[in-house]
Coordinates of C-alpha atoms in Angstrom, one line a residue:
P1076 CA 31.0 103.4 74.0
N1077 CA 27.4 102.6 73.5
L1078 CA 26.7 105.7 72.3
K1079 CA 29.7 105.7 69.7
A1080 CA 28.1 102.0 68.5
R1081 CA 24.5 103.6 68.3
A1082 CA 26.2 106.6 66.4
C1083 CA 28.4 104.0 64.0
L1084 CA 25.0 101.8 63.4
R1085 CA 22.8 104.5 62.7
A1086 CA 25.5 106.2 59.9
H1087 CA 25.8 102.8 58.5
C1088 CA 22.0 101.3 58.7
P1089 CA 21.0 102.5 55.1
A1090 CA 23.9 100.2 53.7
V1091 CA 23.0 97.3 55.5
L1092 CA 19.2 97.3 54.9
V1093 CA 20.2 97.3 51.3
A1094 CA 22.5 94.5 52.0
N1095 CA 19.9 92.6 53.6
K1096 CA 17.2 93.2 50.7
R1097 CA 19.9 92.1 48.0
S1098 CA 20.5 88.8 49.7
I1099 CA 16.6 88.3 50.2
M1100 CA 15.9 88.9 46.7
L1101 CA 18.7 86.7 45.2
R1102 CA 17.0 83.7 47.9
L1103 CA 14.1 84.2 46.5
A1104 CA 14.9 84.1 43.0
T1105 CA 17.0 81.1 43.4
L1106 CA 14.0 79.4 44.8
A1107 CA 11.8 80.2 42.1
T1108 CA 14.5 79.0 39.6
I1109 CA 14.7 75.6 41.4
S1110 CA 10.9 75.2 41.6
A1111 CA 10.4 75.9 37.9
L1112 CA 13.4 73.5 37.0
A1113 CA 11.7 70.9 38.9
H1114 CA 8.4 71.0 38.0
G1115 CA 9.7 71.2 34.3
F1116 CA 11.4 67.6 35.0
A1117 CA 9.2 66.1 37.3
V1118 CA 8.2 62.2 36.5
P1119 CA 4.7 62.3 35.9
P1120 CA 3.1 59.9 38.3
L1121 CA 2.1 56.1 37.1
R1122 CA -1.1 55.8 35.9
A1123 CA -3.2 52.3 36.8
A1124 CA -3.4 49.7 34.2
R1125 CA -6.9 49.2 32.8
T1126 CA -8.2 45.7 33.4
P1127 CA -9.2 43.7 30.4
A1128 CA -12.5 43.9 31.7
A1129 CA -12.7 47.6 31.5
A1130 CA -10.9 48.0 28.4
K1131 CA -12.9 49.2 25.5
A1132 CA -13.3 46.2 22.5
T1133 CA -11.2 48.1 19.4
V1134 CA -11.7 45.0 16.6
A1135 CA -13.1 46.3 13.9
K1136 CA -16.3 43.7 12.0
A1137 CA -16.1 43.2 8.6
A1138 CA -18.6 44.6 6.8
P1139 CA -21.2 42.2 5.7
V1140 CA -21.0 41.2 1.8
L1141 CA -24.7 42.5 0.1
L1142 CA -25.5 39.4 -1.7
P1143 CA -27.9 39.6 -4.9
T1144 CA -31.8 39.4 -3.3
V1145 CA -33.8 36.1 -4.2
P1146 CA -36.2 38.5 -6.2
E1147 CA -33.2 39.5 -8.0
L1148 CA -31.5 36.3 -9.0
A1149 CA -35.7 34.9 -9.7
L1150 CA -35.5 38.0 -12.4
A1151 CA -32.6 36.9 -13.8
A1152 CA -33.1 33.4 -14.7
G1153 CA -36.8 34.1 -15.3
V1154 CA -37.0 36.7 -17.8
P1155 CA -34.4 35.4 -20.2
T1156 CA -36.1 32.2 -20.2
A1157 CA -39.5 33.9 -20.9
L1158 CA -38.2 33.7 -24.5
G1159 CA -39.9 30.1 -24.4
L1160 CA -43.3 31.6 -25.0
W1161 CA -42.3 32.8 -28.1
R1162 CA -40.1 29.9 -29.1
T1163 CA -40.0 26.5 -27.0
G1164 CA -36.3 26.1 -28.1
F1165 CA -35.1 29.5 -26.9
A1166 CA -35.9 28.4 -23.6
V1167 CA -32.9 25.7 -23.7
S1168 CA -30.7 27.8 -25.5
Y1169 CA -30.9 31.8 -25.7
G1170 CA -32.6 31.4 -22.5
Y1171 CA -29.9 28.7 -20.9
G1172 CA -27.1 31.2 -21.8
G1173 CA -29.2 34.4 -21.0
A1174 CA -29.9 33.4 -17.4
I1175 CA -26.5 32.3 -16.5
A1176 CA -25.2 35.2 -17.5
A1177 CA -27.4 37.6 -16.2
S1178 CA -27.3 35.6 -12.6
A1179 CA -23.6 36.1 -12.7
Y1180 CA -23.7 39.7 -13.8
L1181 CA -25.8 40.3 -10.2
Y1182 CA -22.7 38.9 -8.5
L1183 CA -19.8 40.7 -10.5
Q1184 CA -21.1 43.9 -8.9
K1185 CA -20.8 42.9 -5.4
T1186 CA -18.1 40.6 -5.2
S1187 CA -14.1 40.8 -5.1
G1188 CA -11.5 38.2 -5.4
V1189 CA -11.9 34.8 -5.9
A1190 CA -16.0 35.5 -5.8
K1191 CA -15.5 38.0 -8.8
L1192 CA -13.2 35.5 -10.8
H1193 CA -16.3 32.9 -10.2
A1194 CA -18.7 35.2 -11.9
T1195 CA -16.4 36.0 -14.5
A1196 CA -16.6 32.5 -15.6
L1197 CA -20.1 31.9 -15.6
A1198 CA -20.8 35.0 -17.4
F1199 CA -18.2 34.3 -20.1
Y1200 CA -20.1 30.9 -20.6
G1201 CA -23.2 32.6 -21.0
V1202 CA -22.6 35.6 -23.3
R1203 CA -20.4 33.0 -25.5
L1204 CA -22.9 30.6 -25.8
C1205 CA -25.9 33.2 -26.9
A1206 CA -22.9 34.8 -29.4
Y1207 CA -22.0 31.1 -30.9
L1208 CA -26.1 30.2 -31.4
L1209 CA -26.6 33.7 -33.1
L1210 CA -23.0 33.0 -35.1
R1211 CA -24.4 29.7 -36.2
G1212 CA -28.1 30.6 -36.9
A1213 CA -27.5 33.6 -38.8
T1214 CA -24.6 31.6 -41.3
T1215 CA -25.6 28.1 -41.5
E1216 CA -28.8 26.2 -42.1
M1217 CA -28.8 25.0 -39.0
R1218 CA -31.7 25.9 -37.3
P1219 CA -33.4 23.5 -35.5
I1220 CA -35.8 26.0 -33.7
K1221 CA -38.4 26.7 -35.9
A1222 CA -41.5 29.4 -35.2
K1223 CA -44.8 27.7 -34.7
S1224 CA -48.0 29.6 -34.4
A1225 CA -49.8 28.8 -31.5
S1226 CA -52.5 30.7 -29.4
V1227 CA -52.4 32.2 -26.3
P1228 CA -53.8 29.5 -24.1
D1229 CA -51.1 26.9 -25.8
R1230 CA -48.4 29.4 -25.1
L1231 CA -49.7 29.4 -21.2
K1232 CA -49.4 25.7 -21.3
R1233 CA -45.5 26.1 -21.9
L1234 CA -45.2 27.7 -18.1
P1235 CA -44.7 24.6 -16.2
L1236 CA -41.6 23.6 -18.7
L1237 CA -40.5 27.3 -18.7
S1238 CA -40.6 27.2 -14.5
G1239 CA -38.5 24.2 -14.2
C1240 CA -35.8 25.6 -16.9
A1241 CA -35.3 28.7 -15.0
A1242 CA -35.5 26.8 -11.3
L1243 CA -32.3 25.1 -12.9
Y1244 CA -30.6 27.9 -14.2
A1245 CA -31.0 30.1 -11.2
F1246 CA -29.5 26.5 -9.2
L1247 CA -26.4 26.6 -11.5
A1248 CA -25.8 30.3 -10.3
A1249 CA -26.1 29.1 -6.6
P1250 CA -22.2 28.1 -6.1
L1251 CA -21.5 32.1 -6.3
R1252 CA -23.5 32.8 -3.4
V1253 CA -21.3 30.4 -1.4
T1254 CA -17.7 31.7 -3.1
A1255 CA -18.9 35.4 -2.1
A1256 CA -19.9 34.7 1.3
G1257 CA -17.2 31.7 2.2
Q1258 CA -13.8 31.0 2.5
A1259 CA -11.5 32.1 -0.5
T1260 CA -9.0 29.1 0.2
D1261 CA -6.0 28.1 -2.1
A1262 CA -8.3 24.8 -3.2
V1263 CA -11.3 27.3 -4.2
K1264 CA -9.2 29.2 -6.6
L1265 CA -7.5 26.3 -8.1
L1266 CA -11.3 25.1 -8.8
V1267 CA -12.8 28.1 -9.8
K1268 CA -9.8 28.6 -12.4
A1269 CA -10.1 24.6 -13.2
S1270 CA -14.0 25.3 -13.9
F1271 CA -13.1 28.6 -15.8
A1272 CA -10.4 26.6 -18.2
S1273 CA -13.3 24.0 -18.9
F1274 CA -15.7 25.7 -19.8
G1275 CA -12.6 27.6 -22.3
V1276 CA -12.1 24.1 -23.8
A1277 CA -16.0 23.8 -24.4
A1278 CA -16.2 27.3 -26.4
V1279 CA -12.6 26.2 -28.2
A1280 CA -14.3 22.4 -29.6
D1281 CA -17.8 24.5 -30.5
A1282 CA -15.2 27.2 -32.5
W1283 CA -13.2 24.1 -34.0
K1284 CA -16.3 22.2 -35.3
Y1285 CA -18.0 25.3 -36.6
V1286 CA -15.0 26.7 -39.1
A1287 CA -14.5 22.6 -39.7
K1288 CA -18.1 22.1 -41.3
Q1289 CA -18.1 25.6 -42.8
L1290 CA -14.6 24.3 -44.6
N1291 CA -15.6 21.3 -45.6
G1292 CA -19.4 21.1 -45.7
K1293 CA -22.3 20.5 -43.1
D1294 CA -21.9 16.0 -43.7
H1295 CA -17.8 16.3 -42.8
L1296 CA -17.2 14.5 -39.8
V1297 CA -15.1 16.2 -37.6
T1298 CA -12.3 14.2 -36.0
G1299 CA -9.5 17.0 -35.4
G1300 CA -8.4 19.4 -33.0
P1301 CA -10.4 18.6 -29.3
F1302 CA -12.1 15.6 -31.4
F1303 CA -8.8 13.8 -31.9
F1304 CA -9.5 12.7 -28.1
F1305 CA -13.3 13.3 -26.9
R1306 CA -16.4 12.6 -29.6
H1307 CA -18.1 15.4 -28.0
P1308 CA -15.7 17.3 -25.7
N1309 CA -18.2 20.6 -26.0
Y1310 CA -20.7 18.7 -23.7
T1311 CA -17.7 16.9 -21.9
F1312 CA -15.9 20.1 -20.9
E1313 CA -19.4 21.7 -20.1
V1314 CA -19.7 19.3 -17.6
L1315 CA -17.0 19.3 -16.2
G1316 CA -17.1 23.1 -16.0
W1317 CA -20.2 22.6 -13.8
L1318 CA -19.4 20.2 -11.6
L1319 CA -16.0 22.1 -10.2
S1320 CA -18.0 24.8 -10.2
F1321 CA -19.8 22.6 -7.3
A1322 CA -16.9 21.4 -6.0
A1323 CA -15.7 25.2 -5.4
A1324 CA -18.8 25.9 -3.5
I1325 CA -18.4 22.7 -1.5
S1326 CA -15.0 23.5 -0.9
A1327 CA -15.4 27.6 0.1
A1328 CA -18.7 26.2 2.3
A1329 CA -16.9 27.1 6.1
P1330 CA -18.8 25.9 8.7
V1331 CA -21.3 24.0 6.4
S1332 CA -24.2 24.9 8.3
K1333 CA -24.3 28.6 7.3
H1334 CA -24.8 27.4 3.5
V1335 CA -26.6 24.7 4.0
P1336 CA -29.5 25.9 1.4
A1337 CA -27.3 27.6 -1.1
L1338 CA -25.3 24.0 -1.3
A1339 CA -28.4 22.2 -2.1
C1340 CA -29.5 24.3 -5.2
S1341 CA -26.3 24.0 -6.1
A1342 CA -26.4 20.1 -5.8
L1343 CA -29.7 20.5 -8.1
G1344 CA -28.3 22.3 -10.4
A1345 CA -25.3 20.6 -10.9
F1346 CA -26.9 16.7 -10.9
G1347 CA -29.5 18.3 -13.3
I1348 CA -27.6 19.8 -16.1
F1349 CA -25.4 16.8 -15.8
G1350 CA -28.9 14.7 -16.5
V1351 CA -29.8 17.1 -19.6
L1352 CA -26.2 16.7 -21.0
A1353 CA -24.7 13.7 -20.2
G1354 CA -28.5 11.9 -20.7
E1355 CA -30.2 14.3 -23.7
A1356 CA -27.6 16.0 -25.3
A1357 CA -24.3 13.5 -25.3
A1358 CA -26.7 10.3 -25.8
G1359 CA -28.3 12.0 -28.8
L1360 CA -25.5 13.4 -30.9
E1361 CA -24.1 9.9 -30.1
K1362 CA -27.1 8.3 -31.7
K1363 CA -27.5 10.6 -34.7
Q1364 CA -23.6 10.3 -35.5
L1365 CA -24.4 6.4 -35.2
E1366 CA -27.1 6.6 -37.7
K1367 CA -25.5 9.0 -40.4
Y1368 CA -21.4 7.3 -40.0
G1369 CA -22.0 4.2 -38.4
D1370 CA -20.6 2.6 -41.8
S1371 CA -17.9 4.9 -42.2
P1372 CA -14.3 3.3 -41.5
E1373 CA -13.0 7.0 -40.8
Y1374 CA -15.9 7.0 -38.0
Q1375 CA -15.3 3.2 -36.4
K1376 CA -11.8 4.4 -35.8
W1377 CA -12.6 7.5 -34.3
V1378 CA -14.9 5.8 -32.1
A1379 CA -12.5 3.5 -30.8
R1380 CA -9.8 6.0 -30.2
T1381 CA -11.9 8.7 -28.4
W1382 CA -13.9 9.0 -25.2
A1383 CA -17.7 9.6 -25.6
G1384 CA -17.3 11.4 -22.2
P1385 CA -20.2 11.0 -19.7
M1386 CA -23.0 9.2 -21.3
M1387 CA -26.4 8.2 -19.7
G1388 CA -28.1 5.7 -22.0
A1389 CA -25.3 5.4 -25.1
P1390 CA -26.9 3.4 -28.2
K1391 CA -24.8 0.4 -28.4
V1392 CA -23.1 -0.8 -31.8
M1393 CA -24.3 -3.8 -32.7
P1394 CA -22.1 -6.4 -35.0
P1395 CA -23.3 -7.2 -38.4
R1396 CA -25.1 -10.3 -38.8
R1397 CA -23.2 -12.8 -40.2
V1398 CA -25.2 -15.1 -43.2
T1399 CA -24.5 -18.3 -43.9
D1400 CA -27.1 -20.3 -46.6
T1401 CA -28.7 -18.7 -49.4
F1402 CA -32.5 -19.2 -48.2
E1403 CA -30.9 -17.0 -45.0
R1404 CA -29.5 -14.4 -47.1
V1405 CA -32.6 -14.0 -49.4
A1406 CA -34.7 -13.9 -45.7
W1407 CA -32.5 -11.3 -44.8
S1408 CA -32.7 -9.0 -47.5
G1409 CA -35.3 -10.1 -49.7
T1410 CA -38.4 -11.5 -49.1
P1411 CA -39.4 -13.3 -46.0
Y1412 CA -40.8 -16.7 -47.3
P1413 CA -39.3 -17.1 -50.6
A1414 CA -40.8 -19.5 -53.3
R1415 CA -39.1 -22.9 -53.5
P1416 CA -39.0 -24.7 -57.1

């Protein structure tokens, strides 16, 4: 039996070996497939969360605002004011408007938003003033600035005055520095728009007076339009525009400690121009009108219903003296010591 079994095993051995090989290959293929699937769908291990100290800062810092430099602002205010070396009056007319427009132009190139609007308001004022002066000088007989021959030393004596004017004009543009680097709140936007509107009303007043004088003569008393409620609306709203510009700078200064130099210059400019316009321009015009139209009933009614605006040292209207007897009447209008019979 053993021999028969061995003979049978030898006869069927190749088939068994083949079957065993097939079974092993199938198992290996199955294991490889399972391993590949397991590797493909395996969940990656969780990484430990980084601590805040190890995390890198990702907050982007705002780019610094590049504002005009002090030398640039000094040139912008000084060069137009130097026209006063030619004619002294140009320093407070064309030099005034040109310095404000040039200073505002420097900020227009480097600002945006409410700061750009603020610079636009000042640029508008400066350009408009120069254009109005040119028009009035070319089309009317009003030429208060007369050419005077002067030697070079005499012209150089004007430098202290011209330096003071240039400093005032630079200080008037100082609020632009605060609104450009400060906070653009709703209050700042409102104050800037109100300042712009005030400069616009002053421009309308100048235009109204110019047209009325052209149509009715240079001696005509202008009482219509903006002059119906204000005796000097051009000066009144110009002062208001500068004060609102200063107020916008105060509102934008946060924190105040960062803007102390600019605010100090802004205050000097605002109160300096207030003294010039309210103490010199408006008061001087009030005095001239009183001397020219004081006896006119139209002027008296106009003065009674209008507001002169901010003014320092306004002339007082003295009531006419009442004459009581013949001797006083003669002494008031004629010989102080009339001959008695």
